[in-house]
mmCIF file of C-alpha atoms in Angstrom:
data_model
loop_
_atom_site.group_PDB
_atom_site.id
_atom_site.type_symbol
_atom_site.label_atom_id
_atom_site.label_comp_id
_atom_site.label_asym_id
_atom_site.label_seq_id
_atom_site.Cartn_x
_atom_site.Cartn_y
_atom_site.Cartn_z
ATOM 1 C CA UNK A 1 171.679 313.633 72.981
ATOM 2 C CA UNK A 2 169.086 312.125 70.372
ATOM 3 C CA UNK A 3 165.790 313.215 72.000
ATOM 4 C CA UNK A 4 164.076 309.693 69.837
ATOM 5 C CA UNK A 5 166.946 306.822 70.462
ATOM 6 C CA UNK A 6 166.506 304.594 67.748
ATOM 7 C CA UNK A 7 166.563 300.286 68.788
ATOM 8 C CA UNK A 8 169.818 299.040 67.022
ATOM 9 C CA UNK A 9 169.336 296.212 64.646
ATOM 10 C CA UNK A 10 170.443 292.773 65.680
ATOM 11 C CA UNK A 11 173.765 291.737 64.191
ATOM 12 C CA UNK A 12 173.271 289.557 61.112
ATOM 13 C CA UNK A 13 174.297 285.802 61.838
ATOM 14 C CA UNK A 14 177.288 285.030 60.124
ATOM 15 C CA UNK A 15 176.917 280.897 61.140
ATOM 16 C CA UNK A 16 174.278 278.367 60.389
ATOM 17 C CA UNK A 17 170.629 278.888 61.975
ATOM 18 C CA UNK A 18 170.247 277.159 65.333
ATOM 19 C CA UNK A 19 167.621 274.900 63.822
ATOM 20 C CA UNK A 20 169.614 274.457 60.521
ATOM 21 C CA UNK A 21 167.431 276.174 57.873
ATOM 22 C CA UNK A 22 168.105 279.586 56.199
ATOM 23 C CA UNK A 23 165.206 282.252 58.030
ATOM 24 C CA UNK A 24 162.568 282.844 55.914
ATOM 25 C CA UNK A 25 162.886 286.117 54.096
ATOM 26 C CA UNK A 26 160.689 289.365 55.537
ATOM 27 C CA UNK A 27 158.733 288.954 52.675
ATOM 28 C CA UNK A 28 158.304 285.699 51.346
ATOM 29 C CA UNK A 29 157.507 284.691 48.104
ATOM 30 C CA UNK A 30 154.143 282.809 47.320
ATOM 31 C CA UNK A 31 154.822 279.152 47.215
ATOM 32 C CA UNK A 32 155.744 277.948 43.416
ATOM 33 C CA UNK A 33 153.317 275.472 42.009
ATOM 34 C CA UNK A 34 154.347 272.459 39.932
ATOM 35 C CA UNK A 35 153.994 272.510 36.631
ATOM 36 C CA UNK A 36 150.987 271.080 35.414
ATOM 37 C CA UNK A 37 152.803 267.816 33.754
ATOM 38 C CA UNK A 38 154.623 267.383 37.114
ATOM 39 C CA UNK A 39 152.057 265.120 38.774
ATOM 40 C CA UNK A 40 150.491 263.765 35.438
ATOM 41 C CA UNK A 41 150.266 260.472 34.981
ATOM 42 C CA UNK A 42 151.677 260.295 31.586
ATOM 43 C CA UNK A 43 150.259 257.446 30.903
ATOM 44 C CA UNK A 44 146.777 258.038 31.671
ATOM 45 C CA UNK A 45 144.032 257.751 28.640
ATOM 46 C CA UNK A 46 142.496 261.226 28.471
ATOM 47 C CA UNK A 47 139.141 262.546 26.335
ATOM 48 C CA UNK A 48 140.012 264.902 23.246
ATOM 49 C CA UNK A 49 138.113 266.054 20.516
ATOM 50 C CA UNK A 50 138.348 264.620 16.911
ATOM 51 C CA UNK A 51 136.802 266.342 13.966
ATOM 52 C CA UNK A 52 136.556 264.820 10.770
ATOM 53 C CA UNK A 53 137.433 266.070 7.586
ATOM 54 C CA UNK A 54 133.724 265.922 6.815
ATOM 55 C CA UNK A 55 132.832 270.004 5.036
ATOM 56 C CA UNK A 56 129.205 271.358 5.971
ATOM 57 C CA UNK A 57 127.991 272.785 2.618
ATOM 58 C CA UNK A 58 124.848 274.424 1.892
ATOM 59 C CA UNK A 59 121.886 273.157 -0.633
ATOM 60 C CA UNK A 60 120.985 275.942 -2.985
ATOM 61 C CA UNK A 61 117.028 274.001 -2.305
ATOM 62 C CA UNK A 62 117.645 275.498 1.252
ATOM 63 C CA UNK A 63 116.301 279.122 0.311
ATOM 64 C CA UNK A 64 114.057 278.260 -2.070
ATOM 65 C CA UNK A 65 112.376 280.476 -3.218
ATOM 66 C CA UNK A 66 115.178 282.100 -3.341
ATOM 67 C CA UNK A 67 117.447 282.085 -6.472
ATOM 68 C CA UNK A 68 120.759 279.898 -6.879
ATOM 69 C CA UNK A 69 122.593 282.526 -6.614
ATOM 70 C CA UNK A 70 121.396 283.702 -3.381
ATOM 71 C CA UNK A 71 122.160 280.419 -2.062
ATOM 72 C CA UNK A 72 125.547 281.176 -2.583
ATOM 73 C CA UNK A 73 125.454 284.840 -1.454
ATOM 74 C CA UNK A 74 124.608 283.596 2.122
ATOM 75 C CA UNK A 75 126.367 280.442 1.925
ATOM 76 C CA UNK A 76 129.573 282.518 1.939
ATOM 77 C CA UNK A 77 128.718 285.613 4.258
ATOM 78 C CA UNK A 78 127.322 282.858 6.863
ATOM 79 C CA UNK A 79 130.944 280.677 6.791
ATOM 80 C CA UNK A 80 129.924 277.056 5.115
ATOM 81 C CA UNK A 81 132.739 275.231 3.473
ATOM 82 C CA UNK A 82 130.765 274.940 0.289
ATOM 83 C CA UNK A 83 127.748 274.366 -1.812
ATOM 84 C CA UNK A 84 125.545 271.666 -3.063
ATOM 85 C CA UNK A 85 123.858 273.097 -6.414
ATOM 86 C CA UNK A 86 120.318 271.615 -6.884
ATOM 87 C CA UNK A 87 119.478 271.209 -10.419
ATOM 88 C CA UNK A 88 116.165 272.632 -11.369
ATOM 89 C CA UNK A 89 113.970 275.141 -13.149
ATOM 90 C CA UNK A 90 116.359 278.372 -11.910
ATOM 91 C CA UNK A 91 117.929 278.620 -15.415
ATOM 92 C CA UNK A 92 121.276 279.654 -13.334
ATOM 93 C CA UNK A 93 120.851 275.973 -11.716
ATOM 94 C CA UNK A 94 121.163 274.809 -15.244
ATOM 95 C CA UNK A 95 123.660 276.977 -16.490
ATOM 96 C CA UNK A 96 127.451 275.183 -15.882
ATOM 97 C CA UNK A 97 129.505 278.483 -16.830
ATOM 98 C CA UNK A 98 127.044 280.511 -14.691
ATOM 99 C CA UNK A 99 127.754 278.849 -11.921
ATOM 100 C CA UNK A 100 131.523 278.605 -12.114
ATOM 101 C CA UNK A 101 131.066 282.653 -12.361
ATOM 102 C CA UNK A 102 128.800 282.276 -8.993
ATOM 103 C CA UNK A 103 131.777 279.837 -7.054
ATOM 104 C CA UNK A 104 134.447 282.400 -8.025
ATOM 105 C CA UNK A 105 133.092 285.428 -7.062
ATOM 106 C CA UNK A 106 131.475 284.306 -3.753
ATOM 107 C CA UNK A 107 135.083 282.161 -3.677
ATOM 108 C CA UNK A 108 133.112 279.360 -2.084
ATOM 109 C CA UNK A 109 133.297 275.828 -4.039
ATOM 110 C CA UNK A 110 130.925 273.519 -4.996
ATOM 111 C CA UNK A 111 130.743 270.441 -3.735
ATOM 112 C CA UNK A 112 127.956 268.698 -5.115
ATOM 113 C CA UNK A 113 125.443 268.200 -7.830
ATOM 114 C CA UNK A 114 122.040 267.369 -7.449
ATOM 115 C CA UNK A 115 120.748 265.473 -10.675
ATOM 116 C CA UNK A 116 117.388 266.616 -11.809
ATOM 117 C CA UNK A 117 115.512 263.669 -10.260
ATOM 118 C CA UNK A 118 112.455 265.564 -8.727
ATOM 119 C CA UNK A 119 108.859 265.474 -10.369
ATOM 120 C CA UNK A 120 109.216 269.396 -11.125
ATOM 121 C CA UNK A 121 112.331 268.912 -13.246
ATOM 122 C CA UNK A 122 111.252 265.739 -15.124
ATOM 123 C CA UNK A 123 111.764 268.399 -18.827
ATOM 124 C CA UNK A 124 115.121 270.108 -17.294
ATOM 125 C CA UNK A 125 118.386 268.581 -19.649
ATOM 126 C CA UNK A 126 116.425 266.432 -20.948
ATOM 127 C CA UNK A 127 113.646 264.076 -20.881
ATOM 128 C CA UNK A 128 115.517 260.906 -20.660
ATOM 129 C CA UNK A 129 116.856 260.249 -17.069
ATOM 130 C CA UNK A 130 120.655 258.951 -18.407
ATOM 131 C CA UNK A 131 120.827 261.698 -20.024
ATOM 132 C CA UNK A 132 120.332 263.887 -16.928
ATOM 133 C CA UNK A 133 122.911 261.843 -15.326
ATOM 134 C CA UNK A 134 125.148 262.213 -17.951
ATOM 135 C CA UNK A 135 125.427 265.897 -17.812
ATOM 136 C CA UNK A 136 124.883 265.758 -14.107
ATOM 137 C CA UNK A 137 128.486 264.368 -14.255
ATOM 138 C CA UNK A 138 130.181 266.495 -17.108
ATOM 139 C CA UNK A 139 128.937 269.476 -14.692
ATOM 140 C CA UNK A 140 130.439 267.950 -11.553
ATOM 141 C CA UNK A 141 133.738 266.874 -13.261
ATOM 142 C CA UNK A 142 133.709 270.894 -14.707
ATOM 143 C CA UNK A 143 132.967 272.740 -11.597
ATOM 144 C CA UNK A 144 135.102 270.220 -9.445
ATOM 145 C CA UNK A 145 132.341 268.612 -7.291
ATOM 146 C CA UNK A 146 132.700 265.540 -6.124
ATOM 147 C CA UNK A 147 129.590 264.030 -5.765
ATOM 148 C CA UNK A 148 126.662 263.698 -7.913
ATOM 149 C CA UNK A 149 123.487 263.046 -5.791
ATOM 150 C CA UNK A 150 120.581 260.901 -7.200
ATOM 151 C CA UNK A 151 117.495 259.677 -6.559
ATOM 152 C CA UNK A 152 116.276 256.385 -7.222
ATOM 153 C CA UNK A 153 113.484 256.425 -10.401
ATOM 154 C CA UNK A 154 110.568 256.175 -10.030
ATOM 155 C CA UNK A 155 108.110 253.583 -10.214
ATOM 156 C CA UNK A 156 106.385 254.207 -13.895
ATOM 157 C CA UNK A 157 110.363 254.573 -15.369
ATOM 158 C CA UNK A 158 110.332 251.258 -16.001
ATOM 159 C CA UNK A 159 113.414 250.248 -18.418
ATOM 160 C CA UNK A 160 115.321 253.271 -16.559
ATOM 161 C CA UNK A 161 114.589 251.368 -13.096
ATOM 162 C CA UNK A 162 115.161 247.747 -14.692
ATOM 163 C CA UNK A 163 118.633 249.101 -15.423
ATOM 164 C CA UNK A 164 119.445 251.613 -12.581
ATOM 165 C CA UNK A 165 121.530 249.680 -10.440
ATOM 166 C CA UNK A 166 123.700 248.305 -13.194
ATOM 167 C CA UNK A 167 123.837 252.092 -15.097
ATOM 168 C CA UNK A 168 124.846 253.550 -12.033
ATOM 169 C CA UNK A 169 127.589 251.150 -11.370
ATOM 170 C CA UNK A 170 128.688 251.674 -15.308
ATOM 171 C CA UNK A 171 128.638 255.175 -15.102
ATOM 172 C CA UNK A 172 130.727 255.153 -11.476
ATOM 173 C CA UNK A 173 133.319 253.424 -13.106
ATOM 174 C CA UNK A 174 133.886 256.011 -15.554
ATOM 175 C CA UNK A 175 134.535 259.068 -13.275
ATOM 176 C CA UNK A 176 135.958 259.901 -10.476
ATOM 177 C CA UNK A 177 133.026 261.629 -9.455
ATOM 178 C CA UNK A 178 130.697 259.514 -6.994
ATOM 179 C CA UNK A 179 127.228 258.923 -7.757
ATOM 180 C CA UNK A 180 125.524 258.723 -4.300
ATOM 181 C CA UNK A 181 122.202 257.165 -4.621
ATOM 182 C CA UNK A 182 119.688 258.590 -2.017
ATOM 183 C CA UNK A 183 117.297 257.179 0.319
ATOM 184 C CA UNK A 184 113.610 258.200 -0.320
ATOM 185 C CA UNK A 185 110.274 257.041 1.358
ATOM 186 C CA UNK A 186 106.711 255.487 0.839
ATOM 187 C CA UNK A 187 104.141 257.619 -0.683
ATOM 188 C CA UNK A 188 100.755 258.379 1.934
ATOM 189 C CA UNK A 189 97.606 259.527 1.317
ATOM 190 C CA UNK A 190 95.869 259.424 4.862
ATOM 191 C CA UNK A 191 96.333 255.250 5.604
ATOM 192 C CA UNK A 192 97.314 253.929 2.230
ATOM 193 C CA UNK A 193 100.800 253.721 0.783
ATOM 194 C CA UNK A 194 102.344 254.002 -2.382
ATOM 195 C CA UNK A 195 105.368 252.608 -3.561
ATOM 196 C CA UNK A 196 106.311 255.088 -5.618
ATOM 197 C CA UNK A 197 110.462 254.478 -6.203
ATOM 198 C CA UNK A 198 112.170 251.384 -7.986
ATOM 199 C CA UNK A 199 113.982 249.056 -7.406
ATOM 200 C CA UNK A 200 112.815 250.859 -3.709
ATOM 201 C CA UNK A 201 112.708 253.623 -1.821
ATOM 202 C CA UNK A 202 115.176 252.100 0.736
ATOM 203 C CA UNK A 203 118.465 251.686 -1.099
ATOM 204 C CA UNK A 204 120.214 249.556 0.944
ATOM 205 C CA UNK A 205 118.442 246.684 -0.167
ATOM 206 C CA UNK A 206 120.833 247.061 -3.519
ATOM 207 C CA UNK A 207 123.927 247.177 -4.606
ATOM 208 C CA UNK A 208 124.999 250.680 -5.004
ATOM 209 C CA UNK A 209 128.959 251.689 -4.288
ATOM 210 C CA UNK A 210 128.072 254.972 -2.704
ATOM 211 C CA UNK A 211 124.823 256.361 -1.308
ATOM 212 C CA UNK A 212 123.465 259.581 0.060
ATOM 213 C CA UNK A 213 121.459 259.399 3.503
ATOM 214 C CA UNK A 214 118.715 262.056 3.998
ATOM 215 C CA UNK A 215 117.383 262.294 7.774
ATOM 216 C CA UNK A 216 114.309 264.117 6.494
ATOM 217 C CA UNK A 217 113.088 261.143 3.691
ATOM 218 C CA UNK A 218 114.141 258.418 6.741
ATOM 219 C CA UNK A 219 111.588 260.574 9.213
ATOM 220 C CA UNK A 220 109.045 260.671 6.465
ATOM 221 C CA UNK A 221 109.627 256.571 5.683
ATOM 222 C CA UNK A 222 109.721 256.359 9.364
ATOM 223 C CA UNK A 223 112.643 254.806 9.192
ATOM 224 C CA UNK A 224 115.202 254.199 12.152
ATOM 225 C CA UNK A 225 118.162 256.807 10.707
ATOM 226 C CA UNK A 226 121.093 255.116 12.707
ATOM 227 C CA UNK A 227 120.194 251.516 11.876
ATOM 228 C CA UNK A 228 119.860 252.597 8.033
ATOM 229 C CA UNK A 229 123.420 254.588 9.123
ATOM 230 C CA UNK A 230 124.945 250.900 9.978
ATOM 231 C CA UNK A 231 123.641 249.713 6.713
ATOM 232 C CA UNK A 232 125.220 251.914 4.737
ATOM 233 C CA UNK A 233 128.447 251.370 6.378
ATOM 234 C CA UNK A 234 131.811 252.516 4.749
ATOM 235 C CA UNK A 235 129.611 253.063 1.340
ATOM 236 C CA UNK A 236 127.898 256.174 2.464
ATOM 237 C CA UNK A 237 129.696 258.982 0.664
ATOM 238 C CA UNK A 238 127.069 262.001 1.854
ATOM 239 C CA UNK A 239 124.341 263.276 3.933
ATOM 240 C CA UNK A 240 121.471 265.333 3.796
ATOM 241 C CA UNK A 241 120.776 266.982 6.987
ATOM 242 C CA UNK A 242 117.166 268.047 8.432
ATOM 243 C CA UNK A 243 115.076 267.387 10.579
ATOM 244 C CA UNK A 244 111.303 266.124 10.527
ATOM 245 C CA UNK A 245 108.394 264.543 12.941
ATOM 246 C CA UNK A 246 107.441 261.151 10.867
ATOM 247 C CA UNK A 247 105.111 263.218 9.261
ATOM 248 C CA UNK A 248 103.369 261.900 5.544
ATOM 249 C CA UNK A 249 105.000 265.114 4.024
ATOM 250 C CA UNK A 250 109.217 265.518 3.266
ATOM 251 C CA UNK A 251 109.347 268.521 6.356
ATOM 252 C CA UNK A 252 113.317 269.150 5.972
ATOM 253 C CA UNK A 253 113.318 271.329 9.318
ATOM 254 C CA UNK A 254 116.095 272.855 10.758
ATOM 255 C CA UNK A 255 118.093 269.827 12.277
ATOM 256 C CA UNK A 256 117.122 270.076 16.102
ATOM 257 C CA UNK A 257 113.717 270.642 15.713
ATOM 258 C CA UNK A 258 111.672 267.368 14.805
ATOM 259 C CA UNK A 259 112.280 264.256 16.363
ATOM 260 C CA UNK A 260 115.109 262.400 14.346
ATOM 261 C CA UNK A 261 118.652 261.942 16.262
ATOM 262 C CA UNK A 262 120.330 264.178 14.005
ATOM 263 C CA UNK A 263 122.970 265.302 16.970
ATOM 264 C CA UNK A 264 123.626 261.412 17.197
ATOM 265 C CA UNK A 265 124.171 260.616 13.529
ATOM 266 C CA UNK A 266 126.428 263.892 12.980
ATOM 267 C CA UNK A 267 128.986 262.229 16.536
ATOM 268 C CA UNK A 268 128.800 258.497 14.860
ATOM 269 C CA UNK A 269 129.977 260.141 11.561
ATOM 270 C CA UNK A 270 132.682 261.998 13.478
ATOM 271 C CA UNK A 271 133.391 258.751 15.480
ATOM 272 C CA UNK A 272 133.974 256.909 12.330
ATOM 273 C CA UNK A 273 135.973 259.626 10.647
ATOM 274 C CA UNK A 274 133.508 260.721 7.880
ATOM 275 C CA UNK A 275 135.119 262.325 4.820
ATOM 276 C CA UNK A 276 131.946 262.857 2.879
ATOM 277 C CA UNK A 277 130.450 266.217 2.352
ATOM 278 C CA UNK A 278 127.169 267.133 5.023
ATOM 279 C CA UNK A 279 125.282 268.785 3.739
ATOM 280 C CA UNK A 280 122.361 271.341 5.053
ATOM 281 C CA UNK A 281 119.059 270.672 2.916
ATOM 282 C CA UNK A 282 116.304 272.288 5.260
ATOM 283 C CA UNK A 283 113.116 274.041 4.121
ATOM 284 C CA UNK A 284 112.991 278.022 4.738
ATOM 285 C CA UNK A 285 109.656 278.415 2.677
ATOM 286 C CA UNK A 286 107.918 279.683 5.663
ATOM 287 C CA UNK A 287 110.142 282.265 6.654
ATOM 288 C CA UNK A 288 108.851 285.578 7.083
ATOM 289 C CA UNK A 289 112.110 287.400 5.740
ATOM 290 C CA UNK A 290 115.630 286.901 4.034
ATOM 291 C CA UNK A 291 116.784 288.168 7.708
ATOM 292 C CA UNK A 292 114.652 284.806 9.377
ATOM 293 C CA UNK A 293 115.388 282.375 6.687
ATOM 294 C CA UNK A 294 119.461 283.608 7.261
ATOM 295 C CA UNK A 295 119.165 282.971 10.813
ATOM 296 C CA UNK A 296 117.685 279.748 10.093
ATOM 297 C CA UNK A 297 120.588 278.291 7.554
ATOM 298 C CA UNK A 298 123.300 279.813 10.207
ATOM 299 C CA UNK A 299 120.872 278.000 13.466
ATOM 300 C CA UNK A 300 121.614 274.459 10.882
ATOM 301 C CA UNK A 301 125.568 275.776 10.562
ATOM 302 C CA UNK A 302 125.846 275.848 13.955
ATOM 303 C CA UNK A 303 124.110 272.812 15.325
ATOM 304 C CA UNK A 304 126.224 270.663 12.570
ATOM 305 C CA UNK A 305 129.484 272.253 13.487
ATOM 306 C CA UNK A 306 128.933 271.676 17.360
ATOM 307 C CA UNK A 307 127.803 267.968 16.912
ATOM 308 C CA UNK A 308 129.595 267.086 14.206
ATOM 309 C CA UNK A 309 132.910 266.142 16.489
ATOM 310 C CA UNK A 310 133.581 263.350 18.779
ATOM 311 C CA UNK A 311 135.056 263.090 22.212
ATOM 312 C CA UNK A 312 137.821 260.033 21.505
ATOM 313 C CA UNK A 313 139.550 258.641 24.354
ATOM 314 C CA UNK A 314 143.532 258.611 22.905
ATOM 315 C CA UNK A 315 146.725 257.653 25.390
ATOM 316 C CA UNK A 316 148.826 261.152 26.180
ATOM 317 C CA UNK A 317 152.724 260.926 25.596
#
């Protein structure tokens, strides 16, 4: 006799439940969840994010003192798209086979061209200011830039200004390459202005068929940046970005840090589906070290890459 009698098992049911459901197993499964599209209204408008085909390139101005080809040392190792070379007294700045030697090795292109328009490069090319334009464009055309940015002249270039707007139009239609005409902003010496740019410093009060908008010369004009945006319109072929407080001097901070809606101008453009070049033009004079003006240039990266998309609201198949 078994000295532990075992229970004997129920006899399986061979017929239908009494209640008329299969029993639920010993162990049941965990209960399947739709699949996400199951309860979706498909036709339901939902928020996704559009990026333009706008690239973030890097002024060769924003490491200054730097050298040019620093600029494009850090513009690689820090991830822009390309470069915007400013055309000055770095001989290498100058120097068209130079920097074709710089793009290929760094394998970062250039983008842009800054014509020598400042007051510090009134001898480099030349001393006449079509002539700087001129060879601003047989350097963009060589290097495969796009965009040739220029400023207007200034107030004492008399015949040059007399004939700007109609030169640059003349000179557009000759290239493919765009000359973007840039805005600048009144001279000030404590209360008193100078107009110091012809026809003006505002250049959407002519007729130009692509223009450059800088955030730091609109702060320093104390201008309102996204009404001068809406002027500009479908004509604006590139931007400037940096910051700056409204203060008599051109600050070109790190975008973020003054007071101009930078993060608002970068989701318009990205609304509107810029295709233009941005481009980071900031001052690092004041940093302490290459390490502080790098984090600097990759603080500008960052801030343009995160606001430089838009939240569009498209229908989902």
């Amino acid at each position: 006799m078994d000295p532990h009698p075992r229970t004997a098992k129920p006899a399986r049911r061979s017929g239908p439940h009494p209640e008329g459901h299969r029993q639920t197993p010993a162990n049941p499964a965990a209960p399947r969840r739709p699949h996400p599209t199951a309860t979706r209204n498909l036709s339901r408008v939902e928020p996704v994010v559009r990026i333009p085909d706008a690239k973030v390139a890097l002024s060769t101005a924003s490491v200054y003192p730097e050298s040019t080809a620093t600029a494009f040392e850090i513009a690689a190792r820090l991830g822009y798209d390309g470069v915007e070379v400013m055309v000055w007294t770095d001989p290498v700045s100058q120097d068209i086979e130079a920097l074709r030697r710089l793009s290929d090795y760094h394998r970062i292109p250039i983008l842009a061209v800054h014509a020598p328009c400042l007051l510090i490069t009134q001898r480099v090319w030349s001393t006449d200011p079509w002539v700087k334009l001129q060879r601003a464009r047989a350097a963009a055309e060589k290097l495969g830039a796009g965009t040739v940015v220029v400023h207007p002249p200034f107030r004492w270039q008399r015949q040059y200004a007399r004939d700007f707007v109609t030169g640059i139009w003349r000179m557009a239609d000759e290239t493919d390459v765009r000359f973007a005409v840039e805005n600048m902003y009144p001279w000030r010496y404590r209360d008193r202005e100078m107009l110091a740019y012809a026809p003006d410093w505002d250049v959407t009060k002519d007729d130009y068929r692509h223009f450059t908008i800088d955030l730091s010369h609109a702060a320093t004009a104390r201008a309102d940046a996204l009404q001068m945006l809406d002027r500009m319109s479908d004509r604006l072929g590139h931007v400037h970005l940096a910051d700056g407080n409204g203060s008599h001097k051109d600050e070109h901070l790190v975008p973020g840090r003054g007071v101009m809606p930078c993060a608002d101008v970068l989701e318009r453009l990205a609304a509107n589906g810029f295709d233009g070049h941005v481009v980071i033009e900031v001052n690092t004079r004041r940093a302490m070290s290459a390490a502080e003006r790098e984090a600097d240039l990759a603080e500008a990266l960052a801030f343009t890459r995160l606001h430089l998309a838009a939240a569009t609201k498209v229908p989902r198949a």
